[in-house]
PDB file of C-alpha atoms in Angstrom:
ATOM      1  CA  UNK A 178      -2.264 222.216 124.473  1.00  0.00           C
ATOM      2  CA  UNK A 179      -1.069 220.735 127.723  1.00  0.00           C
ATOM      3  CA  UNK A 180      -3.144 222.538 130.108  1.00  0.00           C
ATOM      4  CA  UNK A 181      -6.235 221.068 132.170  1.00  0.00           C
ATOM      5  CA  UNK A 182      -9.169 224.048 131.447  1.00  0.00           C
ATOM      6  CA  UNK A 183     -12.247 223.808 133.526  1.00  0.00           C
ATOM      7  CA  UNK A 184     -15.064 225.638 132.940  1.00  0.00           C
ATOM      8  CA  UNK A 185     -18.828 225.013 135.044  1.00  0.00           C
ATOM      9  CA  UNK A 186     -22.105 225.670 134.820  1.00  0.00           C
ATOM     10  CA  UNK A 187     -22.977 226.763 138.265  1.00  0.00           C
ATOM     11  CA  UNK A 188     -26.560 226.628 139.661  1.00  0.00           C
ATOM     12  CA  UNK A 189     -26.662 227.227 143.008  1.00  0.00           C
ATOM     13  CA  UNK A 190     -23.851 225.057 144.649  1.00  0.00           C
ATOM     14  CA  UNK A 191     -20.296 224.000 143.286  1.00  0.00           C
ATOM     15  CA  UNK A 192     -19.626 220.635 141.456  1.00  0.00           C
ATOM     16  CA  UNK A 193     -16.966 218.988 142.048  1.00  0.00           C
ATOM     17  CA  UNK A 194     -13.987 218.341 145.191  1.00  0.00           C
ATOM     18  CA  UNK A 195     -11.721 220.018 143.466  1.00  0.00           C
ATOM     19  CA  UNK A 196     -13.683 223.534 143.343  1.00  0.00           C
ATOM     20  CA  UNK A 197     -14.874 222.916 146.369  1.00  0.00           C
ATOM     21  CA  UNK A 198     -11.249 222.607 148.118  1.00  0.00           C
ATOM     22  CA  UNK A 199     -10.268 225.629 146.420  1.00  0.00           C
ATOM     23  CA  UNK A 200     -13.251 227.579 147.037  1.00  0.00           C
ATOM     24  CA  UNK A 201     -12.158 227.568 150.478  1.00  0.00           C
ATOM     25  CA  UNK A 202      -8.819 229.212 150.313  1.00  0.00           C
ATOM     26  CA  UNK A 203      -9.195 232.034 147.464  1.00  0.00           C
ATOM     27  CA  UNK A 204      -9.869 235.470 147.945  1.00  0.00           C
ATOM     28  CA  UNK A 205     -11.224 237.798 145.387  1.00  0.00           C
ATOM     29  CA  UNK A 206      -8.053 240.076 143.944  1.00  0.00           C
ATOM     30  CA  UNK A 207     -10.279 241.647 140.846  1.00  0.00           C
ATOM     31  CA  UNK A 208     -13.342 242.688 139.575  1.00  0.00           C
ATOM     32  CA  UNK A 209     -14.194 243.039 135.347  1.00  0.00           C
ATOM     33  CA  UNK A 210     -17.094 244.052 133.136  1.00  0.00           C
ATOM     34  CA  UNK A 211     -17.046 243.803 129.542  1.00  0.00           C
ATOM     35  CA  UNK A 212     -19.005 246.070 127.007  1.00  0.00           C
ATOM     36  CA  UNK A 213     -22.138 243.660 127.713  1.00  0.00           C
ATOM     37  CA  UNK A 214     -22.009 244.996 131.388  1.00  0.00           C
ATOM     38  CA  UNK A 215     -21.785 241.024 132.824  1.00  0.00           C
ATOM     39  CA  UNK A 216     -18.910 240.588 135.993  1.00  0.00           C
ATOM     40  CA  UNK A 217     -16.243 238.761 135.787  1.00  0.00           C
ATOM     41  CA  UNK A 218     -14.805 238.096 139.112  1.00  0.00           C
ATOM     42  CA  UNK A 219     -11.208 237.036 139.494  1.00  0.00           C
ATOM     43  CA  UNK A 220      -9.651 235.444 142.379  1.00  0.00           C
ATOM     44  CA  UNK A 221      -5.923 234.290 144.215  1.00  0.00           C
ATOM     45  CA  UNK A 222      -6.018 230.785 143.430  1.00  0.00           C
ATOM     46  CA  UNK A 223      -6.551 231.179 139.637  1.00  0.00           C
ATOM     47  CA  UNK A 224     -10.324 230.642 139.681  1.00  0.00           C
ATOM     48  CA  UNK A 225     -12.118 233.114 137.088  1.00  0.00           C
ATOM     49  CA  UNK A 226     -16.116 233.402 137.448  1.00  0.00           C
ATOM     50  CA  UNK A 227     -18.289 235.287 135.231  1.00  0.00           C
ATOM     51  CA  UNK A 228     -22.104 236.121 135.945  1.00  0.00           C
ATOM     52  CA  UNK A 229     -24.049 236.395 132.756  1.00  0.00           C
ATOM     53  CA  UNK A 230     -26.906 238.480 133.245  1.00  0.00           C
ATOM     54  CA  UNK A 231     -29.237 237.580 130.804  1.00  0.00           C
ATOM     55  CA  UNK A 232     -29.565 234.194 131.972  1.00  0.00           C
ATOM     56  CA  UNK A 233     -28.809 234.694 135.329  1.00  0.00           C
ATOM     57  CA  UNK A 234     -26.309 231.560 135.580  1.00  0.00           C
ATOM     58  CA  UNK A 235     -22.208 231.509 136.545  1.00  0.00           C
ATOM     59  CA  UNK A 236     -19.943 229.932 134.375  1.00  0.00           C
ATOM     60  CA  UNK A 237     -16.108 229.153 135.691  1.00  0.00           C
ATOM     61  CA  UNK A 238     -12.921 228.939 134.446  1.00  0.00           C
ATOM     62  CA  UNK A 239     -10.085 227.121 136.597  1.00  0.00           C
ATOM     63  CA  UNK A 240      -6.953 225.737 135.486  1.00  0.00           C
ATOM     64  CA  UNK A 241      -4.965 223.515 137.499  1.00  0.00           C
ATOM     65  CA  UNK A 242      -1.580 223.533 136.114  1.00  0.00           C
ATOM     66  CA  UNK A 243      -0.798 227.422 134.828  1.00  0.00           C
ATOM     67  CA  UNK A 244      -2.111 228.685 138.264  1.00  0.00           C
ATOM     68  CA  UNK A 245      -2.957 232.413 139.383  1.00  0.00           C
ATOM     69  CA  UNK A 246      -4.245 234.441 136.562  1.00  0.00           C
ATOM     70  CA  UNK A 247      -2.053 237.818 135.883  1.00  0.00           C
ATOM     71  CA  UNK A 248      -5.152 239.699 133.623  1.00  0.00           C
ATOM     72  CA  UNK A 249      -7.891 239.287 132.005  1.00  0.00           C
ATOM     73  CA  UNK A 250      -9.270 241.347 129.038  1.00  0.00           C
ATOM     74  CA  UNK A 251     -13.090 240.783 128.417  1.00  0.00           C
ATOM     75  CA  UNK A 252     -13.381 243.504 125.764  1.00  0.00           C
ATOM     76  CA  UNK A 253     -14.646 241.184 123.723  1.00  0.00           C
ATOM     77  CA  UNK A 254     -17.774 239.659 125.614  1.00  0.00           C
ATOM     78  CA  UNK A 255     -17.537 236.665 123.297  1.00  0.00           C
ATOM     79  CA  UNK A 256     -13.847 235.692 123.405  1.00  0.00           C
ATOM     80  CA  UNK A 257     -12.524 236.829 126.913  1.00  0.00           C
ATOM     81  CA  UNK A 258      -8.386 236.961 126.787  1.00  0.00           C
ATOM     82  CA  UNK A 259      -7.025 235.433 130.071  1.00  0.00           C
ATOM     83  CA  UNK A 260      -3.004 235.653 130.478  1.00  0.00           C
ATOM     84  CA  UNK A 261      -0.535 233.705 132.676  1.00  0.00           C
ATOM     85  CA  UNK A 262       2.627 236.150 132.898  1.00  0.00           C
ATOM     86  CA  UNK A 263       4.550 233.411 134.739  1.00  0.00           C
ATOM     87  CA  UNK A 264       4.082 230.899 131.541  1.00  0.00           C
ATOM     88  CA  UNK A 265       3.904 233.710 128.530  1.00  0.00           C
ATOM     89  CA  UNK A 266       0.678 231.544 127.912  1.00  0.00           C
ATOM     90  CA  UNK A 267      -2.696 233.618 126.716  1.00  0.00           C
ATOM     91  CA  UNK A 268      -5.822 231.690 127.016  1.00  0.00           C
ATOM     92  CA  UNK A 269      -9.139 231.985 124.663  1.00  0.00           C
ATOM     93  CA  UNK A 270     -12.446 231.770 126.811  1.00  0.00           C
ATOM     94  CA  UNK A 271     -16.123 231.683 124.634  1.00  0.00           C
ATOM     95  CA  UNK A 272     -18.978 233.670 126.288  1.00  0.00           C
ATOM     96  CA  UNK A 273     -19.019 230.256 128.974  1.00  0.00           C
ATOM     97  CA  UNK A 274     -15.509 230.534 129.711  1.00  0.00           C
ATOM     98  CA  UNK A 275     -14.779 227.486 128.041  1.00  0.00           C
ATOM     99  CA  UNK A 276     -11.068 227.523 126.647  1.00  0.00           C
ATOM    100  CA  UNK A 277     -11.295 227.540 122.500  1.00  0.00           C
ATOM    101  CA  UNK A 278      -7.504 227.995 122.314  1.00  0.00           C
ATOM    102  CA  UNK A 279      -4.356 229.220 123.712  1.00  0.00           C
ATOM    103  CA  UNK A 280      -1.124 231.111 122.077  1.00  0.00           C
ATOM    104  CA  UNK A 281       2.330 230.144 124.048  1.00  0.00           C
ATOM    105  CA  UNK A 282       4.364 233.603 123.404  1.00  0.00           C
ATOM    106  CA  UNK A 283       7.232 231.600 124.357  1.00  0.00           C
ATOM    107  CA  UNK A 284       6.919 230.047 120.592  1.00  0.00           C
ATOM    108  CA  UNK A 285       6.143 232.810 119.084  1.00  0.00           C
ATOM    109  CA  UNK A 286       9.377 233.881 116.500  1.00  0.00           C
ATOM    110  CA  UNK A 287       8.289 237.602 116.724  1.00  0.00           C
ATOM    111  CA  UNK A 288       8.354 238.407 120.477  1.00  0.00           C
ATOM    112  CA  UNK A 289      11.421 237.894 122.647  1.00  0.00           C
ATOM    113  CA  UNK A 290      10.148 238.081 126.398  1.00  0.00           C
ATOM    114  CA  UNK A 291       6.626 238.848 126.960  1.00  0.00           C
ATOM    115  CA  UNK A 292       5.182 241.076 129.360  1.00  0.00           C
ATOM    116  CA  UNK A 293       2.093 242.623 129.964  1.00  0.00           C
ATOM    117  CA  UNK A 294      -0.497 242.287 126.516  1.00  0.00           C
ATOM    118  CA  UNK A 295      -4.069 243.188 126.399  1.00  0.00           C
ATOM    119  CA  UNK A 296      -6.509 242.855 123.513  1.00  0.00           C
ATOM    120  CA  UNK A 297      -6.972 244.586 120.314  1.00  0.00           C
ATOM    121  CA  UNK A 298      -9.379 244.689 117.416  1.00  0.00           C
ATOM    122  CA  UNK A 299      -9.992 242.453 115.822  1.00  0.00           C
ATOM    123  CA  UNK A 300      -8.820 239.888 118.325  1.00  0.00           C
ATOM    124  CA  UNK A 301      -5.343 240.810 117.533  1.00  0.00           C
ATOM    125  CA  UNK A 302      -3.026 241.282 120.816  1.00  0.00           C
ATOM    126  CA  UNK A 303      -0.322 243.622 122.109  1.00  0.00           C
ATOM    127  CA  UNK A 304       2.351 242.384 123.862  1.00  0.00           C
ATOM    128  CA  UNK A 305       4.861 244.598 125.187  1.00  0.00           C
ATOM    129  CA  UNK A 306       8.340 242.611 124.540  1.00  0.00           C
ATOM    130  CA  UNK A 307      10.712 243.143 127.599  1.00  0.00           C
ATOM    131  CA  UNK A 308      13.740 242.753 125.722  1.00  0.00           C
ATOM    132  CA  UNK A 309      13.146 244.782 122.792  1.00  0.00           C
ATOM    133  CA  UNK A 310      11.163 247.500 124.765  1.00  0.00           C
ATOM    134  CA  UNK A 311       8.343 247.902 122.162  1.00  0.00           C
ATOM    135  CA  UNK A 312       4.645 247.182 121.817  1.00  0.00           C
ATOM    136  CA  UNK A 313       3.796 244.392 119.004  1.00  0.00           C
ATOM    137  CA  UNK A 314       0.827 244.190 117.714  1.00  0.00           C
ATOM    138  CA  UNK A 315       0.355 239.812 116.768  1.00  0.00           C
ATOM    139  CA  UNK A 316      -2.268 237.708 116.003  1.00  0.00           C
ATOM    140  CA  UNK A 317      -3.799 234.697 117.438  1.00  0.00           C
ATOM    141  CA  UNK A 318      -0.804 232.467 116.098  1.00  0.00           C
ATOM    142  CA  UNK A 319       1.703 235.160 116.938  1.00  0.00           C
ATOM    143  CA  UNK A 320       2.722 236.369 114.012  1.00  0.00           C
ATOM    144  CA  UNK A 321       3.693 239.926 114.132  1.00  0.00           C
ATOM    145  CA  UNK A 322       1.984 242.385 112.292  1.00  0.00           C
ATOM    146  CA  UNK A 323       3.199 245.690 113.446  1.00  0.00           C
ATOM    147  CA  UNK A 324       5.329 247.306 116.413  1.00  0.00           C
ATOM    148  CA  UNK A 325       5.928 250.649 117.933  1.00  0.00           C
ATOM    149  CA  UNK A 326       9.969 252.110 117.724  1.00  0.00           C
ATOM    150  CA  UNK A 327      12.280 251.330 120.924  1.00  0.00           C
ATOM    151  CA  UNK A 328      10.696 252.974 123.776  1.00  0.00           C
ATOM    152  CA  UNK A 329      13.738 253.484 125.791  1.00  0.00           C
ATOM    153  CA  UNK A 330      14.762 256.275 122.808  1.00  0.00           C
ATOM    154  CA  UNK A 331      11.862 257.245 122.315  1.00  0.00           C
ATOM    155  CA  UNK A 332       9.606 258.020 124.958  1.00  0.00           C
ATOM    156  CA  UNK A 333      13.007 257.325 127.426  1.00  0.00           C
ATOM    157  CA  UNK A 334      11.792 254.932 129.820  1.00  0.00           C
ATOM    158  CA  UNK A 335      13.738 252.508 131.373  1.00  0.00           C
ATOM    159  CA  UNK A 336      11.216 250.445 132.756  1.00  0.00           C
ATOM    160  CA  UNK A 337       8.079 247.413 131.814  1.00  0.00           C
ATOM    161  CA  UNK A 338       4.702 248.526 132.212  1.00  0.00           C
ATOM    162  CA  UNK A 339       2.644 247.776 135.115  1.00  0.00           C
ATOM    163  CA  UNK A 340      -0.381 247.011 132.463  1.00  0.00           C
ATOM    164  CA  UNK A 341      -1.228 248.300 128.508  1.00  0.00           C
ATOM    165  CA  UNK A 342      -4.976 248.655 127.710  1.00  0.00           C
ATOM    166  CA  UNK A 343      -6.268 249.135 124.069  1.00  0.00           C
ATOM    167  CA  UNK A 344      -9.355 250.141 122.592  1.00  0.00           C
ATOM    168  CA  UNK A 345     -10.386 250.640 118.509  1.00  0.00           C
ATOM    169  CA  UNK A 346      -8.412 254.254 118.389  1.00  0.00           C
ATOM    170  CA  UNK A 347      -5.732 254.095 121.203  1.00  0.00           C
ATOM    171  CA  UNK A 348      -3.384 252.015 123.204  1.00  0.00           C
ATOM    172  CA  UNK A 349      -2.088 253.403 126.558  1.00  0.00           C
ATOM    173  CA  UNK A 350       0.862 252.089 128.952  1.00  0.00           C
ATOM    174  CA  UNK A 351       0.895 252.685 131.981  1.00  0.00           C
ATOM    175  CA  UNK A 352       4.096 253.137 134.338  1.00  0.00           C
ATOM    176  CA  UNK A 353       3.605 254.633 138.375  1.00  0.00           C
ATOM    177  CA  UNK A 354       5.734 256.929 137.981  1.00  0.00           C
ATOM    178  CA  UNK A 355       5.670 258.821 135.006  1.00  0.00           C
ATOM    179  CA  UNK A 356       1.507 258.259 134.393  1.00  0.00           C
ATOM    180  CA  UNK A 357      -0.238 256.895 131.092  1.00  0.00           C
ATOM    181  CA  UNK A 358       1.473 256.778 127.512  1.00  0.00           C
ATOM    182  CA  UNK A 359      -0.809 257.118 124.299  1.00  0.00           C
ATOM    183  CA  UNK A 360      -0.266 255.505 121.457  1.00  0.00           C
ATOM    184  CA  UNK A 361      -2.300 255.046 117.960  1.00  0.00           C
ATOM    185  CA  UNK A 362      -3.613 251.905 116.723  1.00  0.00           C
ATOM    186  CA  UNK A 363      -0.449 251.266 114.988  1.00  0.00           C
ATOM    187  CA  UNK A 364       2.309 251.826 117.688  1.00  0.00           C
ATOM    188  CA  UNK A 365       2.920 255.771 117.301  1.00  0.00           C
ATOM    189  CA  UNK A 366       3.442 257.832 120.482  1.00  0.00           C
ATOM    190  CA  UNK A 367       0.876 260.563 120.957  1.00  0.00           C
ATOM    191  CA  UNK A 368       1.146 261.876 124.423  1.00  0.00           C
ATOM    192  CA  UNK A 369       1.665 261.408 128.234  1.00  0.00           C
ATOM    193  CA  UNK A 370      -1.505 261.885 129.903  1.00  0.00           C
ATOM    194  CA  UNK A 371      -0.814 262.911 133.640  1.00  0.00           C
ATOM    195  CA  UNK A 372      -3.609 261.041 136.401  1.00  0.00           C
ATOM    196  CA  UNK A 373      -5.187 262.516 139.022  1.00  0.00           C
ATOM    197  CA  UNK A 374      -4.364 261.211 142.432  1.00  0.00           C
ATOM    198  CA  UNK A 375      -5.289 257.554 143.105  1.00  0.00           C
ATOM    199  CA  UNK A 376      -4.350 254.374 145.321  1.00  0.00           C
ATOM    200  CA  UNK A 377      -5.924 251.664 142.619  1.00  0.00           C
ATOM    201  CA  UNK A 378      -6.424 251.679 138.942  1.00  0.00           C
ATOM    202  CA  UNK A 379      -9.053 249.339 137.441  1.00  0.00           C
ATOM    203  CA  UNK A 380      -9.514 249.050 133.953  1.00  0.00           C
ATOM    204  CA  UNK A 381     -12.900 248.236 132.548  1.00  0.00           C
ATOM    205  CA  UNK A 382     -14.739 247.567 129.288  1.00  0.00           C
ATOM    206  CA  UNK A 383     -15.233 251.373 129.224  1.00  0.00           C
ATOM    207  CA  UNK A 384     -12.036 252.478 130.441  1.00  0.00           C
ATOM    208  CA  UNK A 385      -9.973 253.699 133.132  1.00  0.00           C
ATOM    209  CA  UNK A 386     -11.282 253.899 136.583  1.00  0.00           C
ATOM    210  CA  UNK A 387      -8.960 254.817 139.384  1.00  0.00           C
ATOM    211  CA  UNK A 388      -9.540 256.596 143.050  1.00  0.00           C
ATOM    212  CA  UNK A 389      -8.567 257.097 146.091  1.00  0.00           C
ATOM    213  CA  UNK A 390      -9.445 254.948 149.367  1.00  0.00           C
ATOM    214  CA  UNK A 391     -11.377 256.530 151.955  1.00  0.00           C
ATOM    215  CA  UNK A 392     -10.170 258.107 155.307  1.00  0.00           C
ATOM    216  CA  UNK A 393     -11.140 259.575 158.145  1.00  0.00           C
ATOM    217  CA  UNK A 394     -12.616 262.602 157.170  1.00  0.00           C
ATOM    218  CA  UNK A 395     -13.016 261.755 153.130  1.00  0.00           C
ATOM    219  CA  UNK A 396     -15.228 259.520 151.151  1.00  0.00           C
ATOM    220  CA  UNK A 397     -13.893 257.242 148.354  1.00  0.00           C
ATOM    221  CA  UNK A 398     -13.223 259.547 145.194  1.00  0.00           C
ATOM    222  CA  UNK A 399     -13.485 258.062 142.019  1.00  0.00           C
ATOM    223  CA  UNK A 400     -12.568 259.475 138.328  1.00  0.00           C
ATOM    224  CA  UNK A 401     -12.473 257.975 134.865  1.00  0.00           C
ATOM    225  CA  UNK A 402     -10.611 257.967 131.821  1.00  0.00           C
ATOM    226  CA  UNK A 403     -12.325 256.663 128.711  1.00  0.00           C
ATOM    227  CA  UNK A 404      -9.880 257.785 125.269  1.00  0.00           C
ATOM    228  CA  UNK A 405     -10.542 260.888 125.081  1.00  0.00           C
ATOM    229  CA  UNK A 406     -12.289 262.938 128.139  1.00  0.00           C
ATOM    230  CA  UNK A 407     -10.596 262.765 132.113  1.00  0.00           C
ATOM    231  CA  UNK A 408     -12.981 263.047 134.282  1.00  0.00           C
ATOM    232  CA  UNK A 409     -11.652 264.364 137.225  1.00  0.00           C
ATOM    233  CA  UNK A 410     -14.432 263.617 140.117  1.00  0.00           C
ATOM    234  CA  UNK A 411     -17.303 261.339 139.152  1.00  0.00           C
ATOM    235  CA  UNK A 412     -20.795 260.829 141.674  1.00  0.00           C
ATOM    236  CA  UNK A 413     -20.009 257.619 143.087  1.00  0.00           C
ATOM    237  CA  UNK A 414     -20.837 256.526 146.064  1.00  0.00           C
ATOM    238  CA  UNK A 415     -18.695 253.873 147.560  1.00  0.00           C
ATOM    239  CA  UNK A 416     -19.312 252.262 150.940  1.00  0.00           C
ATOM    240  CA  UNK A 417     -16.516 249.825 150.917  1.00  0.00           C
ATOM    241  CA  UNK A 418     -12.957 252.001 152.904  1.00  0.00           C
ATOM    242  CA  UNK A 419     -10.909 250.134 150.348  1.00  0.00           C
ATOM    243  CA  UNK A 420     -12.489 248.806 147.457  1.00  0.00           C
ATOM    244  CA  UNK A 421     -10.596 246.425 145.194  1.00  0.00           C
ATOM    245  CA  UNK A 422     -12.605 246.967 142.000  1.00  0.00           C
ATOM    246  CA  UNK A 423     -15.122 250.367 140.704  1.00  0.00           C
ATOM    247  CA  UNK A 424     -16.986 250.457 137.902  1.00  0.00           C
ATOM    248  CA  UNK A 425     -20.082 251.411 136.070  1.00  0.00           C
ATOM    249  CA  UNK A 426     -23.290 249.688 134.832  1.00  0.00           C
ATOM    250  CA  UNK A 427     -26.677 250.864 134.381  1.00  0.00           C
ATOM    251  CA  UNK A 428     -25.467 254.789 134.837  1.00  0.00           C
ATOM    252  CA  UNK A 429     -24.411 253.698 138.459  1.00  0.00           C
ATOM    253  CA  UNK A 430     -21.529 252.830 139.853  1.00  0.00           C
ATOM    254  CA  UNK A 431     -20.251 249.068 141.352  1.00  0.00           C
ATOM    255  CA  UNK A 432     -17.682 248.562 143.679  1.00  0.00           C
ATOM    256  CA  UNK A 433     -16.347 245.244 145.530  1.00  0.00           C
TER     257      UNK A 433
END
C-alpha cells in the first residue's frame, strides 16, 4: 500500500499545483467507455479522467509514484481495473476513481512474470504469465484459480500478447501478427479469428473496434468485433485523419 492515489472532484477548473503542472505536459494516448457509456480518458503522464454522465462532473485518478498507466479495463463501471506493467501493480478504482485496493502480482505465489491482464467476471483477473506462457485466471488476492495449457505447444506462439480482453463467454489474445486467439471462460483454445485490415485497435466496453486512418482519397473505415459477429465495415463517420480512440454510444459513433 505504498502508493500516493489521487482522485478529484473536478468542477470547472483543476485543484491543486500538482495537477496543474502536469496538466500542462500530458497528452491524451487513450480513450474508454464502459457498459454505462461514461469516458474515461487516459493520458502520457499517468493522469486517468472519467466523465460521468449522469451527473455531469469529472472525477481523476493520478498517481505520483507508479507513473504512466499501461491499461485500463472499465468493464465494470463500478470497480474500474487500472494496471502499471512496469510495477506488476493492478489498481482498484470505485465509480469516482478513488483507489479501494491494489494487488502487487509481484507477490502473488501463482504467477511468475506478469504481462498483459484484463478483467473477468466476477472481478476475477487474467494475467498472461510471461514465463510460463499461459493465461491464469486469479482473484483479487492472487490466488490462482484456473489456467489455460502452455501456449507455446499449443497454439505455437513464441511471443507475449500485445493486450488480452475478456468478456462473460470468451477471452481473446491478441498478437500483430498472427490476429486474435479465442479462448473459453476457463482457458480452452477455440479458434484464431483473422482481422480485417487496421492501423489501431481499441477495445471498448462492447468490444473490439479497430480501422484504418484516413488518406488521400479514403475516409476513416471502422469495423467491430463484439464475441461473436465481425463486422466488417460499420457507418461511422470520422473527421479526425488519425484518430486515437473509436467507439460507440447512443447508436453513434465517438472518436478522439
Amino acid at each position: 500500500m505504498w502508493g500516493l492515489g489521487l482522485s478529484v472532484l473536478v468542477a470547472g477548473l483543476l485543484l491543486g499545483c500538482g495537477v496543474a503542472k502536469s496538466a500542462q505536459s500530458k497528452t491524451m494516448v487513450e480513450v474508454w467507455t464502459d457498459p454505462a457509456g461514461q469516458v474515461y480518458e487516459q493520458f502520457s503522464n499517468g493522469e486517468l479522467r472519467k466523465y460521468d454522465l449522469p451527473t455531469d462532473t469529472t472525477y481523476i485518478y493520478y498517481d505520483l509514484r507508479l507513473g504512466t498507466i499501461d491499461w485500463v479495463d472499465a468493464a465494470n463501471p463500478f470497480s474500474t481495473m487500472v494496471y502499471f506493467e512496469d510495477f506488476q501493480i493492478v489498481v482498484f478504482l470505485d465509480r469516482t476513481l478513488s483507489e479501494v485496493g491494489r494487488l502487487d502480482l509481484r507477490d502473488a505465489a501463482s504467477i511468475e512474470q506478469a504481462g498483459t491482464v484484463a478483467r473477468g467476471i466476477d472481478d476475477q483477473i487474467w494475467v498472461f504469465d510471461q514465463a510460463a506462457f499461459r493465461l491464469r485466471l486469479i482473484d483479487e488476492l492472487g490466488r490462482r484459480i484456473l489456467e489455460s495449457d502452455d501456449l507455446r505447444r499449443s497454439i505455437a506462439i513464441s511471443q507475449p500478447p500485445e493486450a488480452i480482453y475478456a468478456r462473460r463467454n470468451w477471452v481473446v489474445a491478441y498478437w500483430p501478427q498472427r490476429g486474435l486467439a479465442r479462448f473459453t471462460n476457463t482457458g480452452q483454445f477455440l479458434d484464431w479469428l483473422e482481422l480485417p485490415p487496421h492501423d489501431e485497435l481499441s477495445w471498448q466496453a462492447n468490444g473490439l473496434v479497430g480501422w484504418q486512418n484516413a488518406t488521400e482519397e479514403e475516409p476513416v473505415k471502422v469495423w467491430s468485433w463484439a464475441g461473436r459477429e465481425l463486422i466488417r465495415e460499420l457507418d461511422c463517420a470520422v473527421e479526425v485523419r488519425e484518430p486515437i480512440a473509436v467507439f460507440f454510444r447512443d447508436g453513434q459513433c465517438k472518436s478522439y
